[in-house]
XYZ file of C-alpha atoms in Angstrom:
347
model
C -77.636 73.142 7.476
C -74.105 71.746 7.526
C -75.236 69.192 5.017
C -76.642 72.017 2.677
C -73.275 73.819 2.954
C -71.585 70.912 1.925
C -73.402 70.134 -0.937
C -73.130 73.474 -2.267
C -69.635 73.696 -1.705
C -69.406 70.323 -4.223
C -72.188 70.563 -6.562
C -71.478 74.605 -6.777
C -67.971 74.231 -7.705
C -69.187 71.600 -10.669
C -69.554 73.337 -14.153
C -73.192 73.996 -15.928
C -73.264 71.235 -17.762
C -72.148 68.480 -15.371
C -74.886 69.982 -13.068
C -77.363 69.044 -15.758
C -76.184 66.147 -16.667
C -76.566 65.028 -12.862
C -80.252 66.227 -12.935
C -81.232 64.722 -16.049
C -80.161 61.442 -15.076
C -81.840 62.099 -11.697
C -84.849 62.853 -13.715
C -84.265 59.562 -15.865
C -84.182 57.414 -12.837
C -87.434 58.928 -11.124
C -89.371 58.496 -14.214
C -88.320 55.115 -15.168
C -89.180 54.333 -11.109
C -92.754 55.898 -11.834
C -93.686 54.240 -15.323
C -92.421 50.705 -13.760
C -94.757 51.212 -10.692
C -97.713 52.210 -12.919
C -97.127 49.666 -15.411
C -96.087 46.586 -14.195
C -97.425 44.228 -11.971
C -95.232 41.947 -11.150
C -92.856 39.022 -12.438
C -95.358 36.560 -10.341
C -98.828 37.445 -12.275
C -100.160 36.962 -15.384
C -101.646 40.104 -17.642
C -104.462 39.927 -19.659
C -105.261 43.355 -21.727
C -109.331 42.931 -22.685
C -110.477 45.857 -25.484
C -113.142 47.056 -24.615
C -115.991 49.805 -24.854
C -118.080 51.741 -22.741
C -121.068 49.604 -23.065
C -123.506 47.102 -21.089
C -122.640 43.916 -23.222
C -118.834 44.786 -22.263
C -119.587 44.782 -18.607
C -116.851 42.240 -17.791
C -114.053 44.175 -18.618
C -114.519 46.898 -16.073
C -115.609 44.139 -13.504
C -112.753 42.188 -13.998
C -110.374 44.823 -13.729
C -111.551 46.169 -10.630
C -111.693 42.707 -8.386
C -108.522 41.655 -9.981
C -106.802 44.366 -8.919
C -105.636 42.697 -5.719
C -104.985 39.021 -7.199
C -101.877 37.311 -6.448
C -101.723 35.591 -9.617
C -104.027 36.949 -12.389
C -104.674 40.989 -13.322
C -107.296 41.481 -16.414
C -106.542 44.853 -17.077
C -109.357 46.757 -19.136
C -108.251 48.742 -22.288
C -111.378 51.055 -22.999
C -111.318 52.275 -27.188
C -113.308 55.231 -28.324
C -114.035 52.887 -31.762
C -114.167 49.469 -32.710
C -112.121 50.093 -35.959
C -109.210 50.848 -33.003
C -109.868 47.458 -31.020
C -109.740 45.265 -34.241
C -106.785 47.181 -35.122
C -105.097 46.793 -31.371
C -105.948 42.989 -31.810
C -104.606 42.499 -34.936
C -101.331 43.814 -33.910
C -101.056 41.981 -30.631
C -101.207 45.123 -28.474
C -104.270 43.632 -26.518
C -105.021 39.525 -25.884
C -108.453 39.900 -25.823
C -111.365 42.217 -27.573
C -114.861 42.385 -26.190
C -116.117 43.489 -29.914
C -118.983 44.202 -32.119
C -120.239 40.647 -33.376
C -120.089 41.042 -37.266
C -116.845 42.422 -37.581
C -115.195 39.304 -35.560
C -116.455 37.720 -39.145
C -114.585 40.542 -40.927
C -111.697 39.908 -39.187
C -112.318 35.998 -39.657
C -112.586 36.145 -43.280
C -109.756 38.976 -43.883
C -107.210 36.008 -42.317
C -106.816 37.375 -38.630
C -107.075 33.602 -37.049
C -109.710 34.854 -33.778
C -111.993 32.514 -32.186
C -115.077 33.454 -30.677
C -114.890 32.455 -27.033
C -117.871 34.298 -24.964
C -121.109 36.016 -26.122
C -121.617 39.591 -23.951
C -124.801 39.959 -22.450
C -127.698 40.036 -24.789
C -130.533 42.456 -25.401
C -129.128 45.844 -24.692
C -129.159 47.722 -27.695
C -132.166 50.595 -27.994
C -133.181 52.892 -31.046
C -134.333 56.380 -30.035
C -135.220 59.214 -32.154
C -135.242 62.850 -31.418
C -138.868 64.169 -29.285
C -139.668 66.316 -31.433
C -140.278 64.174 -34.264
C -142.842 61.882 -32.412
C -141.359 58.725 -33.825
C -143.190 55.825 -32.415
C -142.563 53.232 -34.853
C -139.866 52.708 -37.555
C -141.858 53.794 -40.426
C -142.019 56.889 -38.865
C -138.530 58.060 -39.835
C -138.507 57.761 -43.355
C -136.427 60.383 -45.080
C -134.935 60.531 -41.328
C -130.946 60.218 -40.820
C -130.172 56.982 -38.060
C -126.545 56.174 -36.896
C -125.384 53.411 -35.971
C -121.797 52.118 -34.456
C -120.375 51.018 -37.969
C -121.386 49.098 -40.842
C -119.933 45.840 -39.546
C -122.646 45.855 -36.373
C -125.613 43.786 -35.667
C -127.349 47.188 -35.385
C -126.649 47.841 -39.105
C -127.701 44.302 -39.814
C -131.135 44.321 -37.307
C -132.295 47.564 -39.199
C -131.537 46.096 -42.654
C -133.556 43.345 -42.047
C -135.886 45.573 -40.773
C -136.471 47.945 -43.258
C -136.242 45.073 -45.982
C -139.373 43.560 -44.021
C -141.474 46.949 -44.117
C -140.468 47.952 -47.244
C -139.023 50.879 -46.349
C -135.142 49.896 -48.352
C -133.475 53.552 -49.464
C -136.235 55.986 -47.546
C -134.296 55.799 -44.648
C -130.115 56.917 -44.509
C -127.740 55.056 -42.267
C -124.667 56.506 -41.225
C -121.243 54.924 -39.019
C -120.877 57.268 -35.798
C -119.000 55.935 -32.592
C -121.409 55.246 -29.936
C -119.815 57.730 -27.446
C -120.449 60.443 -29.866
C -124.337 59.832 -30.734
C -126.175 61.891 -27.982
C -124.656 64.766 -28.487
C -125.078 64.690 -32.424
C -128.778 63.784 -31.643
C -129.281 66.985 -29.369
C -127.752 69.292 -31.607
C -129.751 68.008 -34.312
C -126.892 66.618 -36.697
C -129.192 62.974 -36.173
C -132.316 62.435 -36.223
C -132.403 58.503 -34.555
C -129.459 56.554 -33.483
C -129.429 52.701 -32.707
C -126.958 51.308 -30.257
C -125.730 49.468 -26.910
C -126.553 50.831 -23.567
C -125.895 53.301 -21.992
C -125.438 55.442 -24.721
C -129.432 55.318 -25.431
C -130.353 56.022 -22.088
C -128.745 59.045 -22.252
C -131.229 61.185 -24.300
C -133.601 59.011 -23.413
C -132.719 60.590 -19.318
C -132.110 63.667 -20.561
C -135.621 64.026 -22.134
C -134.269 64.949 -25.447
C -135.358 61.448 -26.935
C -138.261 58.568 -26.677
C -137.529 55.084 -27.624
C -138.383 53.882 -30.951
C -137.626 49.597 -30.603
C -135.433 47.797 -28.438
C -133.049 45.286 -30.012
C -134.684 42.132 -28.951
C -138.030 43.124 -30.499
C -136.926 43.573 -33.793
C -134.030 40.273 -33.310
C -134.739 38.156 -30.708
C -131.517 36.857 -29.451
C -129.652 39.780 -30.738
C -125.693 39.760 -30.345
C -124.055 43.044 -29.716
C -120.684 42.115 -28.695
C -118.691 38.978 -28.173
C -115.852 38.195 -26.668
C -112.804 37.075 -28.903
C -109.046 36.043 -28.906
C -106.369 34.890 -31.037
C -105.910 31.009 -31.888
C -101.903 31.197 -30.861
C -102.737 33.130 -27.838
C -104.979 29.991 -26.811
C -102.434 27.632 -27.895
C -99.923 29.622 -25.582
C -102.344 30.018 -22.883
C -105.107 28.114 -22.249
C -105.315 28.196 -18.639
C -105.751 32.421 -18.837
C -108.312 32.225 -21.661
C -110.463 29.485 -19.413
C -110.055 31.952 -16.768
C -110.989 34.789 -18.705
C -113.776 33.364 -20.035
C -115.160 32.156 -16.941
C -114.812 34.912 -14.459
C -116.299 36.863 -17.737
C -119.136 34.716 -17.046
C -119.270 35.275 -13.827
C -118.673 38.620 -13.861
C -121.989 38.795 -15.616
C -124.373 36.794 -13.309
C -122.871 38.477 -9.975
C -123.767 42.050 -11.906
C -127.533 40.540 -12.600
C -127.656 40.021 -9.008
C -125.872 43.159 -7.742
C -126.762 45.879 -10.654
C -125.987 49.084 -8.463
C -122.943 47.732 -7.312
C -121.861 46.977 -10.964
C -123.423 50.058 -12.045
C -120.773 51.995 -9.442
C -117.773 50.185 -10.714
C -118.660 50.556 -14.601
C -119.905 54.410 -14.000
C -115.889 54.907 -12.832
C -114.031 53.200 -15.676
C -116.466 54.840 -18.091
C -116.725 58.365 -16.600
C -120.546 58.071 -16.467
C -123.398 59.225 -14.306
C -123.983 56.026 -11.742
C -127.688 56.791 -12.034
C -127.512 56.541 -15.875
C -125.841 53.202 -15.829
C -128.007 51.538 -12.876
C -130.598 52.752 -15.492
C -129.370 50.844 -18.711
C -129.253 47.936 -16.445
C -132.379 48.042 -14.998
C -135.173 49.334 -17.266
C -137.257 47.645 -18.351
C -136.575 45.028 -15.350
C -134.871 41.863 -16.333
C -134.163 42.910 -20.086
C -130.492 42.347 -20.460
C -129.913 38.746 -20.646
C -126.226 37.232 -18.355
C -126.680 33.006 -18.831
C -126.610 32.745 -22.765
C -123.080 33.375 -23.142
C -122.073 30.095 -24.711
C -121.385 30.831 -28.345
C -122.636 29.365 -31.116
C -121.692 28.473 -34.442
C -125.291 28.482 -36.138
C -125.822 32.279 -34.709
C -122.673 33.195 -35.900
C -124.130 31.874 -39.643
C -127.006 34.049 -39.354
C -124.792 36.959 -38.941
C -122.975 36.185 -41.703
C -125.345 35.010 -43.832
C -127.075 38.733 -43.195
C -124.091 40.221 -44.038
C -123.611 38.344 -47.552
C -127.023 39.349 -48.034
C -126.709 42.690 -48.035
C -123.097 42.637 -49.420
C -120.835 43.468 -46.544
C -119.321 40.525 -47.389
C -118.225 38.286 -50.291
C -119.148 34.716 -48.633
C -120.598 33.376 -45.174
C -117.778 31.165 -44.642
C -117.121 31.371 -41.035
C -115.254 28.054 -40.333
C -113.383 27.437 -37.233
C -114.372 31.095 -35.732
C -116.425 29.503 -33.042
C -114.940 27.743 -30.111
C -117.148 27.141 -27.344
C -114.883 24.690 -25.082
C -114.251 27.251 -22.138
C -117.645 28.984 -22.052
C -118.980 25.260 -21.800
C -116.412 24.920 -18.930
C -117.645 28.110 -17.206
C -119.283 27.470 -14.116
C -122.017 29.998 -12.646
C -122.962 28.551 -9.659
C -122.033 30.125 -5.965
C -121.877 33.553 -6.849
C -121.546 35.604 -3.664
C -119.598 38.587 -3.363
C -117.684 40.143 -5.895
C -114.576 38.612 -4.659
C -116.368 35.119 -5.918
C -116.008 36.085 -9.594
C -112.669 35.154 -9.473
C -112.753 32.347 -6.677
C -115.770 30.573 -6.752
């Protein structure tokens, strides 16, 4: 009490705008305290911001994040995007180091002069075309004069359904359209779409929800198909090679240990992404053993085929996709003696 007394005695004799001055720099120094502790790590640890989006074949970012929470000397912090307009954007403008991003557009970027290399391949065979129940759409053919989204025009869904409706015959009966993935189920419910084509689990979600069957899965229609890779600048590698081998490798890793562990994984995504657990465990277990975790090396000759897919149907001007591929560190990855989670990051 005598302490109370005191202080008003001071601070009451003070005039109005001293005593606000005092707070706001009170104020000042409590919020500066708060962003610091939210924000920063440490001067001891390295950072790594990965772009990335609420999908299967991005599964390392959330992964990563979560067991490197706790590591003295590395944090990959996950960045999650709504589009992936707004990743390439982010990476372009150095706001993140990495981007775990839709495969034809690192050619985009590539050709418009952004100097990326292609450093991991996400998890394969993930991607799933549904189309409304009501229509009864059991094969492609089936939604001529139909409306299908898909995540934008620079995707390997875009691509896969090019080819396919060049192969069936079927080229302007059928309208594309650029949605973002998280937006999708809920245009397909309401009616605004009648089929949508993208990664998991944003399929799986009407699919659940009984307001959709499945039409094709990616790796019918492509075999090998490449949603997402995994890319970084050429001067960030130059800078740091040691955190882009570790990136890539615990990406790796992150991968296998979720193959082994999917409702563990499924936990850990469902919380970064703000999804049902059940849905994800779902898009990473049905049909058993679909998404592929050991092909992650890239390559420059399936890189060509994208491109050469996109020239074709005149996304872009040339197929030129010199020096976009490197492959060193996922060649350097090692998978073996996965164990607990904790061995992602120390094997």
């Amino acid at each position: 009490m005598r302490f109370k007394l005191n202080f008003q005695l001071v601070f009451g004799q003070w005039p109005l705008p001293v005593k606000i001055g005092i707070l706001f720099f009170a104020w000042l120094i409590f919020i500066t305290a708060f962003h610091y502790r939210l924000n920063c790590h440490g001067d001891d640890r390295r950072v790594v911001r990965m772009g990335y989006m609420p999908v299967v074949t991005n599964l390392a970012a959330p992964l990563l994040d979560h067991v490197s929470q706790s590591s003295p000397d590395i944090f990959f912090e996950a960045v999650k995007f709504s589009s992936f307009a707004e990743m390439a954007e982010a990476l372009r403008n150095d706001h993140i180091q990495a981007a775990f991003i839709i495969a034809p557009l690192a050619v985009v970027l590539h050709q418009q002069g952004v100097d990326i290399k292609v450093v991991l391949i996400g998890n394969r065979h993930e991607s799933t075309l549904v189309a409304r129940k009501e229509l009864r759409v059991t094969r492609i053919e089936d939604l001529t004069g139909r409306t299908i989204a898909v995540p934008m025009r620079y995707s390997g869904h875009n691509l896969c359904l090019l080819k396919a409706f060049e192969e069936k015959g079927l080229g302007g009966r059928i309208r594309l359209v650029e949605m973002n993935p998280p937006d999708m189920a809920s245009a397909l419910t309401t009616g605004a779409l009648d089929a949508y084509f993208v990664g998991e689990p944003f399929a799986a979600q009407t699919v659940r929800s009984g307001d959709a069957d499945v039409v094709a899965r990616a790796e019918a229609l492509w075999p090998n198909f490449i949603c997402n890779l995994l890319v970084v600048k050429s001067d960030w590698i130059a800078a740091n090679p040691s955190s882009v081998q570790k990136l890539v490798h615990t990406s790796a890793r992150a991968g296998m240990w979720a193959k082994a562990h999917s409702l563990d994984a499924a936990r850990i995504a469902a919380d970064y992404w703000k999804q049902d657990v059940g849905l994800v465990e779902y898009a990473l277990t049905i049909p058993k053993g679909r998404v592929i975790y050991d092909r992650f090396v890239p390559k420059a000759e399936e890189l060509r085929e994208i491109a050469d897919l996109m020239a074709r149907y005149h996304l872009i001007k040339h197929t030129d996709i010199t020096g976009l591929v490197e492959d060193r560190f996922a060649r350097s990855a090692s998978i073996a003696d996965i164990g607990e989670i904790d061995s992602i990051l120390y094997p």
